[in-house]
Amino acid sequence: MTRVWQWNRPVTVREVLEDLQQERSIAYTTVMTVLDNLHQKGWVRREVEGRAYRYTAVSTRAAYSAALMNEAWARSDNPAAALVAFFGMMSPEQREALNDAIRIVQRDNPEGAAPPAPPAESAGPAPVTPGTPVSPEVSPDVSPPVSPAVSAADSPEGGAESGTPGR
C-alpha cells in the first residue's frame, strides 16, 4: 500500500515490483498476490489495461490512519481517558498539528452546524467536540493502549503474519 499511496496514480504489478527490487529481491508473483489480496479486502480497486491490471488506492493514507485512530478510540471503555492518554503521548509538534486540525474542523463546521456523521461501520461513541469539557472520571495517569486496534493481517500496511510487505 505504501507504494500505491506514494505514487498516487494507478500502478501495475510490474511497476511495484521494479520499485521494490531496488531495495530487495522479491518475486513478481509475490507482488501480484499482495495486490490481489489488497483488492479482495477492498483497499485497492483495479482496472484492466491490456493484459495487466492497474491498481489504485481506494482511500488516502491519511483517511486510513484516521480510521485506525477512530476505531481504537471507539473500542475504548473510556474514550475520554483514551484521548487524554493519547494527547499526553504527543510531542509539541504533534500537539500543534492537532491544534491546526481542530481550527480547520471548527472553521469548516461553525458552531451550531451538525458534525459529519461517523462511518456506518463505526459503532463507537459519538465524537468529542473540541472545547467540550472532559468528564470528571477521566484520569490523566491512564496508561496508553498497548496494542493496535487492527491486526497486521487486516492492515494494508501488511505485516509478517499476513505475508503482506508494507511497501
mmCIF file with all atom_site columns, N, CA and C in Angstrom, residues 72-127:
data_model
loop_
_atom_site.group_PDB
_atom_site.id
_atom_site.type_symbol
_atom_site.label_atom_id
_atom_site.label_alt_id
_atom_site.label_comp_id
_atom_site.label_asym_id
_atom_site.label_entity_id
_atom_site.label_seq_id
_atom_site.pdbx_PDB_ins_code
_atom_site.Cartn_x
_atom_site.Cartn_y
_atom_site.Cartn_z
_atom_site.occupancy
_atom_site.B_iso_or_equiv
_atom_site.pdbx_formal_charge
_atom_site.auth_seq_id
_atom_site.auth_comp_id
_atom_site.auth_asym_id
_atom_site.auth_atom_id
_atom_site.pdbx_PDB_model_num
ATOM 1   N N  . ALA A 1 72  ? -9.716  2.599  17.200 1.00 0.00 ? 72  ALA A N  1
ATOM 2   C CA . ALA A 1 72  ? -9.089  2.367  18.503 1.00 0.00 ? 72  ALA A CA 1
ATOM 3   C C  . ALA A 1 72  ? -9.829  3.150  19.593 1.00 0.00 ? 72  ALA A C  1
ATOM 4   N N  . TRP A 1 73  ? -10.174 4.381  19.293 1.00 0.00 ? 73  TRP A N  1
ATOM 5   C CA . TRP A 1 73  ? -10.884 5.225  20.257 1.00 0.00 ? 73  TRP A CA 1
ATOM 6   C C  . TRP A 1 73  ? -12.263 4.646  20.554 1.00 0.00 ? 73  TRP A C  1
ATOM 7   N N  . ALA A 1 74  ? -12.957 4.195  19.529 1.00 0.00 ? 74  ALA A N  1
ATOM 8   C CA . ALA A 1 74  ? -14.304 3.655  19.697 1.00 0.00 ? 74  ALA A CA 1
ATOM 9   C C  . ALA A 1 74  ? -14.314 2.373  20.522 1.00 0.00 ? 74  ALA A C  1
ATOM 10  N N  . ARG A 1 75  ? -13.231 1.625  20.506 1.00 0.00 ? 75  ARG A N  1
ATOM 11  C CA . ARG A 1 75  ? -13.166 0.368  21.262 1.00 0.00 ? 75  ARG A CA 1
ATOM 12  C C  . ARG A 1 75  ? -12.821 0.572  22.724 1.00 0.00 ? 75  ARG A C  1
ATOM 13  N N  . SER A 1 76  ? -12.450 1.770  23.093 1.00 0.00 ? 76  SER A N  1
ATOM 14  C CA . SER A 1 76  ? -12.071 2.046  24.476 1.00 0.00 ? 76  SER A CA 1
ATOM 15  C C  . SER A 1 76  ? -13.300 2.002  25.372 1.00 0.00 ? 76  SER A C  1
ATOM 16  N N  . ASP A 1 77  ? -13.114 1.487  26.586 1.00 0.00 ? 77  ASP A N  1
ATOM 17  C CA . ASP A 1 77  ? -14.220 1.508  27.541 1.00 0.00 ? 77  ASP A CA 1
ATOM 18  C C  . ASP A 1 77  ? -14.365 2.892  28.175 1.00 0.00 ? 77  ASP A C  1
ATOM 19  N N  . ASN A 1 78  ? -13.370 3.756  27.989 1.00 0.00 ? 78  ASN A N  1
ATOM 20  C CA . ASN A 1 78  ? -13.440 5.130  28.471 1.00 0.00 ? 78  ASN A CA 1
ATOM 21  C C  . ASN A 1 78  ? -12.787 6.017  27.404 1.00 0.00 ? 78  ASN A C  1
ATOM 22  N N  . PRO A 1 79  ? -13.543 6.385  26.366 1.00 0.00 ? 79  PRO A N  1
ATOM 23  C CA . PRO A 1 79  ? -12.972 7.152  25.252 1.00 0.00 ? 79  PRO A CA 1
ATOM 24  C C  . PRO A 1 79  ? -12.306 8.460  25.673 1.00 0.00 ? 79  PRO A C  1
ATOM 25  N N  . ALA A 1 80  ? -12.880 9.166  26.643 1.00 0.00 ? 80  ALA A N  1
ATOM 26  C CA . ALA A 1 80  ? -12.271 10.427 27.078 1.00 0.00 ? 80  ALA A CA 1
ATOM 27  C C  . ALA A 1 80  ? -10.899 10.177 27.697 1.00 0.00 ? 80  ALA A C  1
ATOM 28  N N  . ALA A 1 81  ? -10.777 9.147  28.514 1.00 0.00 ? 81  ALA A N  1
ATOM 29  C CA . ALA A 1 81  ? -9.482  8.806  29.122 1.00 0.00 ? 81  ALA A CA 1
ATOM 30  C C  . ALA A 1 81  ? -8.484  8.389  28.044 1.00 0.00 ? 81  ALA A C  1
ATOM 31  N N  . ALA A 1 82  ? -8.957  7.673  27.047 1.00 0.00 ? 82  ALA A N  1
ATOM 32  C CA . ALA A 1 82  ? -8.067  7.268  25.948 1.00 0.00 ? 82  ALA A CA 1
ATOM 33  C C  . ALA A 1 82  ? -7.523  8.493  25.226 1.00 0.00 ? 82  ALA A C  1
ATOM 34  N N  . LEU A 1 83  ? -8.388  9.492  25.018 1.00 0.00 ? 83  LEU A N  1
ATOM 35  C CA . LEU A 1 83  ? -7.930  10.726 24.364 1.00 0.00 ? 83  LEU A CA 1
ATOM 36  C C  . LEU A 1 83  ? -6.913  11.457 25.224 1.00 0.00 ? 83  LEU A C  1
ATOM 37  N N  . VAL A 1 84  ? -7.170  11.538 26.525 1.00 0.00 ? 84  VAL A N  1
ATOM 38  C CA . VAL A 1 84  ? -6.231  12.209 27.424 1.00 0.00 ? 84  VAL A CA 1
ATOM 39  C C  . VAL A 1 84  ? -4.872  11.505 27.369 1.00 0.00 ? 84  VAL A C  1
ATOM 40  N N  . ALA A 1 85  ? -4.875  10.188 27.406 1.00 0.00 ? 85  ALA A N  1
ATOM 41  C CA . ALA A 1 85  ? -3.621  9.437  27.342 1.00 0.00 ? 85  ALA A CA 1
ATOM 42  C C  . ALA A 1 85  ? -2.925  9.650  25.999 1.00 0.00 ? 85  ALA A C  1
ATOM 43  N N  . PHE A 1 86  ? -3.702  9.639  24.931 1.00 0.00 ? 86  PHE A N  1
ATOM 44  C CA . PHE A 1 86  ? -3.145  9.848  23.590 1.00 0.00 ? 86  PHE A CA 1
ATOM 45  C C  . PHE A 1 86  ? -2.522  11.237 23.482 1.00 0.00 ? 86  PHE A C  1
ATOM 46  N N  . PHE A 1 87  ? -3.244  12.249 23.908 1.00 0.00 ? 87  PHE A N  1
ATOM 47  C CA . PHE A 1 87  ? -2.720  13.617 23.847 1.00 0.00 ? 87  PHE A CA 1
ATOM 48  C C  . PHE A 1 87  ? -1.465  13.753 24.710 1.00 0.00 ? 87  PHE A C  1
ATOM 49  N N  . GLY A 1 88  ? -1.437  13.046 25.837 1.00 0.00 ? 88  GLY A N  1
ATOM 50  C CA . GLY A 1 88  ? -0.270  13.088 26.720 1.00 0.00 ? 88  GLY A CA 1
ATOM 51  C C  . GLY A 1 88  ? 0.982   12.490 26.092 1.00 0.00 ? 88  GLY A C  1
ATOM 52  N N  . MET A 1 89  ? 0.810   11.619 25.129 1.00 0.00 ? 89  MET A N  1
ATOM 53  C CA . MET A 1 89  ? 1.960   11.000 24.452 1.00 0.00 ? 89  MET A CA 1
ATOM 54  C C  . MET A 1 89  ? 2.483   11.850 23.299 1.00 0.00 ? 89  MET A C  1
ATOM 55  N N  . MET A 1 90  ? 1.759   12.913 22.936 1.00 0.00 ? 90  MET A N  1
ATOM 56  C CA . MET A 1 90  ? 2.124   13.715 21.766 1.00 0.00 ? 90  MET A CA 1
ATOM 57  C C  . MET A 1 90  ? 3.319   14.624 22.038 1.00 0.00 ? 90  MET A C  1
ATOM 58  N N  . SER A 1 91  ? 4.101   14.809 21.002 1.00 0.00 ? 91  SER A N  1
ATOM 59  C CA . SER A 1 91  ? 5.196   15.777 21.050 1.00 0.00 ? 91  SER A CA 1
ATOM 60  C C  . SER A 1 91  ? 4.602   17.175 20.882 1.00 0.00 ? 91  SER A C  1
ATOM 61  N N  . PRO A 1 92  ? 5.356   18.210 21.186 1.00 0.00 ? 92  PRO A N  1
ATOM 62  C CA . PRO A 1 92  ? 4.851   19.568 20.955 1.00 0.00 ? 92  PRO A CA 1
ATOM 63  C C  . PRO A 1 92  ? 4.454   19.794 19.488 1.00 0.00 ? 92  PRO A C  1
ATOM 64  N N  . GLU A 1 93  ? 5.202   19.229 18.571 1.00 0.00 ? 93  GLU A N  1
ATOM 65  C CA . GLU A 1 93  ? 4.877   19.383 17.150 1.00 0.00 ? 93  GLU A CA 1
ATOM 66  C C  . GLU A 1 93  ? 3.550   18.699 16.816 1.00 0.00 ? 93  GLU A C  1
ATOM 67  N N  . GLN A 1 94  ? 3.324   17.523 17.393 1.00 0.00 ? 94  GLN A N  1
ATOM 68  C CA . GLN A 1 94  ? 2.067   16.820 17.155 1.00 0.00 ? 94  GLN A CA 1
ATOM 69  C C  . GLN A 1 94  ? 0.896   17.577 17.763 1.00 0.00 ? 94  GLN A C  1
ATOM 70  N N  . ARG A 1 95  ? 1.111   18.172 18.931 1.00 0.00 ? 95  ARG A N  1
ATOM 71  C CA . ARG A 1 95  ? 0.040   18.967 19.546 1.00 0.00 ? 95  ARG A CA 1
ATOM 72  C C  . ARG A 1 95  ? -0.291  20.184 18.695 1.00 0.00 ? 95  ARG A C  1
ATOM 73  N N  . GLU A 1 96  ? 0.724   20.799 18.116 1.00 0.00 ? 96  GLU A N  1
ATOM 74  C CA . GLU A 1 96  ? 0.480   21.942 17.231 1.00 0.00 ? 96  GLU A CA 1
ATOM 75  C C  . GLU A 1 96  ? -0.310  21.486 15.998 1.00 0.00 ? 96  GLU A C  1
ATOM 76  N N  . ALA A 1 97  ? 0.042   20.320 15.441 1.00 0.00 ? 97  ALA A N  1
ATOM 77  C CA . ALA A 1 97  ? -0.713  19.784 14.298 1.00 0.00 ? 97  ALA A CA 1
ATOM 78  C C  . ALA A 1 97  ? -2.159  19.504 14.699 1.00 0.00 ? 97  ALA A C  1
ATOM 79  N N  . LEU A 1 98  ? -2.363  18.998 15.921 1.00 0.00 ? 98  LEU A N  1
ATOM 80  C CA . LEU A 1 98  ? -3.718  18.760 16.428 1.00 0.00 ? 98  LEU A CA 1
ATOM 81  C C  . LEU A 1 98  ? -4.482  20.083 16.542 1.00 0.00 ? 98  LEU A C  1
ATOM 82  N N  . ASN A 1 99  ? -3.839  21.087 17.086 1.00 0.00 ? 99  ASN A N  1
ATOM 83  C CA . ASN A 1 99  ? -4.489  22.404 17.190 1.00 0.00 ? 99  ASN A CA 1
ATOM 84  C C  . ASN A 1 99  ? -4.862  22.937 15.812 1.00 0.00 ? 99  ASN A C  1
ATOM 85  N N  . ASP A 1 100 ? -3.970  22.766 14.839 1.00 0.00 ? 100 ASP A N  1
ATOM 86  C CA . ASP A 1 100 ? -4.264  23.196 13.469 1.00 0.00 ? 100 ASP A CA 1
ATOM 87  C C  . ASP A 1 100 ? -5.482  22.449 12.925 1.00 0.00 ? 100 ASP A C  1
ATOM 88  N N  . ALA A 1 101 ? -5.528  21.141 13.169 1.00 0.00 ? 101 ALA A N  1
ATOM 89  C CA . ALA A 1 101 ? -6.646  20.330 12.681 1.00 0.00 ? 101 ALA A CA 1
ATOM 90  C C  . ALA A 1 101 ? -7.954  20.767 13.334 1.00 0.00 ? 101 ALA A C  1
ATOM 91  N N  . ILE A 1 102 ? -7.914  21.052 14.634 1.00 0.00 ? 102 ILE A N  1
ATOM 92  C CA . ILE A 1 102 ? -9.127  21.497 15.333 1.00 0.00 ? 102 ILE A CA 1
ATOM 93  C C  . ILE A 1 102 ? -9.604  22.824 14.749 1.00 0.00 ? 102 ILE A C  1
ATOM 94  N N  . ARG A 1 103 ? -8.670  23.744 14.472 1.00 0.00 ? 103 ARG A N  1
ATOM 95  C CA . ARG A 1 103 ? -9.049  25.023 13.866 1.00 0.00 ? 103 ARG A CA 1
ATOM 96  C C  . ARG A 1 103 ? -9.721  24.813 12.507 1.00 0.00 ? 103 ARG A C  1
ATOM 97  N N  . ILE A 1 104 ? -9.206  23.884 11.715 1.00 0.00 ? 104 ILE A N  1
ATOM 98  C CA . ILE A 1 104 ? -9.792  23.601 10.394 1.00 0.00 ? 104 ILE A CA 1
ATOM 99  C C  . ILE A 1 104 ? -11.200 23.033 10.546 1.00 0.00 ? 104 ILE A C  1
ATOM 100 N N  . VAL A 1 105 ? -11.363 22.089 11.467 1.00 0.00 ? 105 VAL A N  1
ATOM 101 C CA . VAL A 1 105 ? -12.681 21.490 11.685 1.00 0.00 ? 105 VAL A CA 1
ATOM 102 C C  . VAL A 1 105 ? -13.663 22.542 12.180 1.00 0.00 ? 105 VAL A C  1
ATOM 103 N N  . GLN A 1 106 ? -13.231 23.397 13.094 1.00 0.00 ? 106 GLN A N  1
ATOM 104 C CA . GLN A 1 106 ? -14.114 24.437 13.608 1.00 0.00 ? 106 GLN A CA 1
ATOM 105 C C  . GLN A 1 106 ? -14.470 25.440 12.514 1.00 0.00 ? 106 GLN A C  1
ATOM 106 N N  . ARG A 1 107 ? -13.521 25.741 11.639 1.00 0.00 ? 107 ARG A N  1
ATOM 107 C CA . ARG A 1 107 ? -13.792 26.664 10.534 1.00 0.00 ? 107 ARG A CA 1
ATOM 108 C C  . ARG A 1 107 ? -14.788 26.047 9.557  1.00 0.00 ? 107 ARG A C  1
ATOM 109 N N  . ASP A 1 108 ? -14.609 24.748 9.262  1.00 0.00 ? 108 ASP A N  1
ATOM 110 C CA . ASP A 1 108 ? -15.481 24.076 8.300  1.00 0.00 ? 108 ASP A CA 1
ATOM 111 C C  . ASP A 1 108 ? -16.828 23.675 8.889  1.00 0.00 ? 108 ASP A C  1
ATOM 112 N N  . ASN A 1 109 ? -16.908 23.571 10.205 1.00 0.00 ? 109 ASN A N  1
ATOM 113 C CA . ASN A 1 109 ? -18.157 23.236 10.901 1.00 0.00 ? 109 ASN A CA 1
ATOM 114 C C  . ASN A 1 109 ? -18.395 24.284 11.973 1.00 0.00 ? 109 ASN A C  1
ATOM 115 N N  . PRO A 1 110 ? -18.864 25.474 11.589 1.00 0.00 ? 110 PRO A N  1
ATOM 116 C CA . PRO A 1 110 ? -19.092 26.514 12.590 1.00 0.00 ? 110 PRO A CA 1
ATOM 117 C C  . PRO A 1 110 ? -20.053 26.019 13.662 1.00 0.00 ? 110 PRO A C  1
ATOM 118 N N  . GLU A 1 111 ? -19.925 26.596 14.856 1.00 0.00 ? 111 GLU A N  1
ATOM 119 C CA . GLU A 1 111 ? -20.770 26.182 15.979 1.00 0.00 ? 111 GLU A CA 1
ATOM 120 C C  . GLU A 1 111 ? -22.234 26.222 15.571 1.00 0.00 ? 111 GLU A C  1
ATOM 121 N N  . GLY A 1 112 ? -22.939 25.198 15.939 1.00 0.00 ? 112 GLY A N  1
ATOM 122 C CA . GLY A 1 112 ? -24.346 25.107 15.577 1.00 0.00 ? 112 GLY A CA 1
ATOM 123 C C  . GLY A 1 112 ? -24.571 24.178 14.398 1.00 0.00 ? 112 GLY A C  1
ATOM 124 N N  . ALA A 1 113 ? -23.566 24.001 13.569 1.00 0.00 ? 113 ALA A N  1
ATOM 125 C CA . ALA A 1 113 ? -23.708 23.081 12.441 1.00 0.00 ? 113 ALA A CA 1
ATOM 126 C C  . ALA A 1 113 ? -23.488 21.668 12.946 1.00 0.00 ? 113 ALA A C  1
ATOM 127 N N  . ALA A 1 114 ? -24.246 20.737 12.415 1.00 0.00 ? 114 ALA A N  1
ATOM 128 C CA . ALA A 1 114 ? -24.096 19.343 12.821 1.00 0.00 ? 114 ALA A CA 1
ATOM 129 C C  . ALA A 1 114 ? -22.784 18.795 12.288 1.00 0.00 ? 114 ALA A C  1
ATOM 130 N N  . PRO A 1 115 ? -22.007 18.079 13.136 1.00 0.00 ? 115 PRO A N  1
ATOM 131 C CA . PRO A 1 115 ? -20.772 17.475 12.639 1.00 0.00 ? 115 PRO A CA 1
ATOM 132 C C  . PRO A 1 115 ? -21.104 16.363 11.660 1.00 0.00 ? 115 PRO A C  1
ATOM 133 N N  . PRO A 1 116 ? -20.162 16.020 10.785 1.00 0.00 ? 116 PRO A N  1
ATOM 134 C CA . PRO A 1 116 ? -20.426 14.936 9.844  1.00 0.00 ? 116 PRO A CA 1
ATOM 135 C C  . PRO A 1 116 ? -20.694 13.628 10.582 1.00 0.00 ? 116 PRO A C  1
ATOM 136 N N  . ALA A 1 117 ? -21.565 12.823 10.029 1.00 0.00 ? 117 ALA A N  1
ATOM 137 C CA . ALA A 1 117 ? -21.905 11.539 10.642 1.00 0.00 ? 117 ALA A CA 1
ATOM 138 C C  . ALA A 1 117 ? -20.717 10.600 10.545 1.00 0.00 ? 117 ALA A C  1
ATOM 139 N N  . PRO A 1 118 ? -20.495 9.757  11.577 1.00 0.00 ? 118 PRO A N  1
ATOM 140 C CA . PRO A 1 118 ? -19.406 8.790  11.511 1.00 0.00 ? 118 PRO A CA 1
ATOM 141 C C  . PRO A 1 118 ? -19.721 7.734  10.467 1.00 0.00 ? 118 PRO A C  1
ATOM 142 N N  . PRO A 1 119 ? -18.693 7.017  9.983  1.00 0.00 ? 119 PRO A N  1
ATOM 143 C CA . PRO A 1 119 ? -18.932 5.957  9.001  1.00 0.00 ? 119 PRO A CA 1
ATOM 144 C C  . PRO A 1 119 ? -19.901 4.917  9.544  1.00 0.00 ? 119 PRO A C  1
ATOM 145 N N  . ALA A 1 120 ? -20.659 4.306  8.653  1.00 0.00 ? 120 ALA A N  1
ATOM 146 C CA . ALA A 1 120 ? -21.692 3.340  9.047  1.00 0.00 ? 120 ALA A CA 1
ATOM 147 C C  . ALA A 1 120 ? -21.128 2.172  9.834  1.00 0.00 ? 120 ALA A C  1
ATOM 148 N N  . GLU A 1 121 ? -19.890 1.733  9.502  1.00 0.00 ? 121 GLU A N  1
ATOM 149 C CA . GLU A 1 121 ? -19.346 0.567  10.179 1.00 0.00 ? 121 GLU A CA 1
ATOM 150 C C  . GLU A 1 121 ? -18.867 0.875  11.585 1.00 0.00 ? 121 GLU A C  1
ATOM 151 N N  . SER A 1 122 ? -18.800 2.151  11.953 1.00 0.00 ? 122 SER A N  1
ATOM 152 C CA . SER A 1 122 ? -18.339 2.527  13.283 1.00 0.00 ? 122 SER A CA 1
ATOM 153 C C  . SER A 1 122 ? -19.509 2.478  14.253 1.00 0.00 ? 122 SER A C  1
ATOM 154 N N  . ALA A 1 123 ? -19.397 1.629  15.246 1.00 0.00 ? 123 ALA A N  1
ATOM 155 C CA . ALA A 1 123 ? -20.432 1.538  16.264 1.00 0.00 ? 123 ALA A CA 1
ATOM 156 C C  . ALA A 1 123 ? -19.944 2.193  17.540 1.00 0.00 ? 123 ALA A C  1
ATOM 157 N N  . GLY A 1 124 ? -18.911 3.021  17.421 1.00 0.00 ? 124 GLY A N  1
ATOM 158 C CA . GLY A 1 124 ? -18.284 3.636  18.581 1.00 0.00 ? 124 GLY A CA 1
ATOM 159 C C  . GLY A 1 124 ? -19.073 4.810  19.103 1.00 0.00 ? 124 GLY A C  1
ATOM 160 N N  . PRO A 1 125 ? -18.564 5.426  20.146 1.00 0.00 ? 125 PRO A N  1
ATOM 161 C CA . PRO A 1 125 ? -19.236 6.552  20.772 1.00 0.00 ? 125 PRO A CA 1
ATOM 162 C C  . PRO A 1 125 ? -19.197 7.778  19.884 1.00 0.00 ? 125 PRO A C  1
ATOM 163 N N  . ALA A 1 126 ? -20.044 8.734  20.220 1.00 0.00 ? 126 ALA A N  1
ATOM 164 C CA . ALA A 1 126 ? -20.081 9.979  19.463 1.00 0.00 ? 126 ALA A CA 1
ATOM 165 C C  . ALA A 1 126 ? -18.760 10.710 19.653 1.00 0.00 ? 126 ALA A C  1
ATOM 166 N N  . PRO A 1 127 ? -18.319 11.444 18.626 1.00 0.00 ? 127 PRO A N  1
ATOM 167 C CA . PRO A 1 127 ? -17.055 12.154 18.754 1.00 0.00 ? 127 PRO A CA 1
ATOM 168 C C  . PRO A 1 127 ? -17.145 13.279 19.782 1.00 0.00 ? 127 PRO A C  1
#
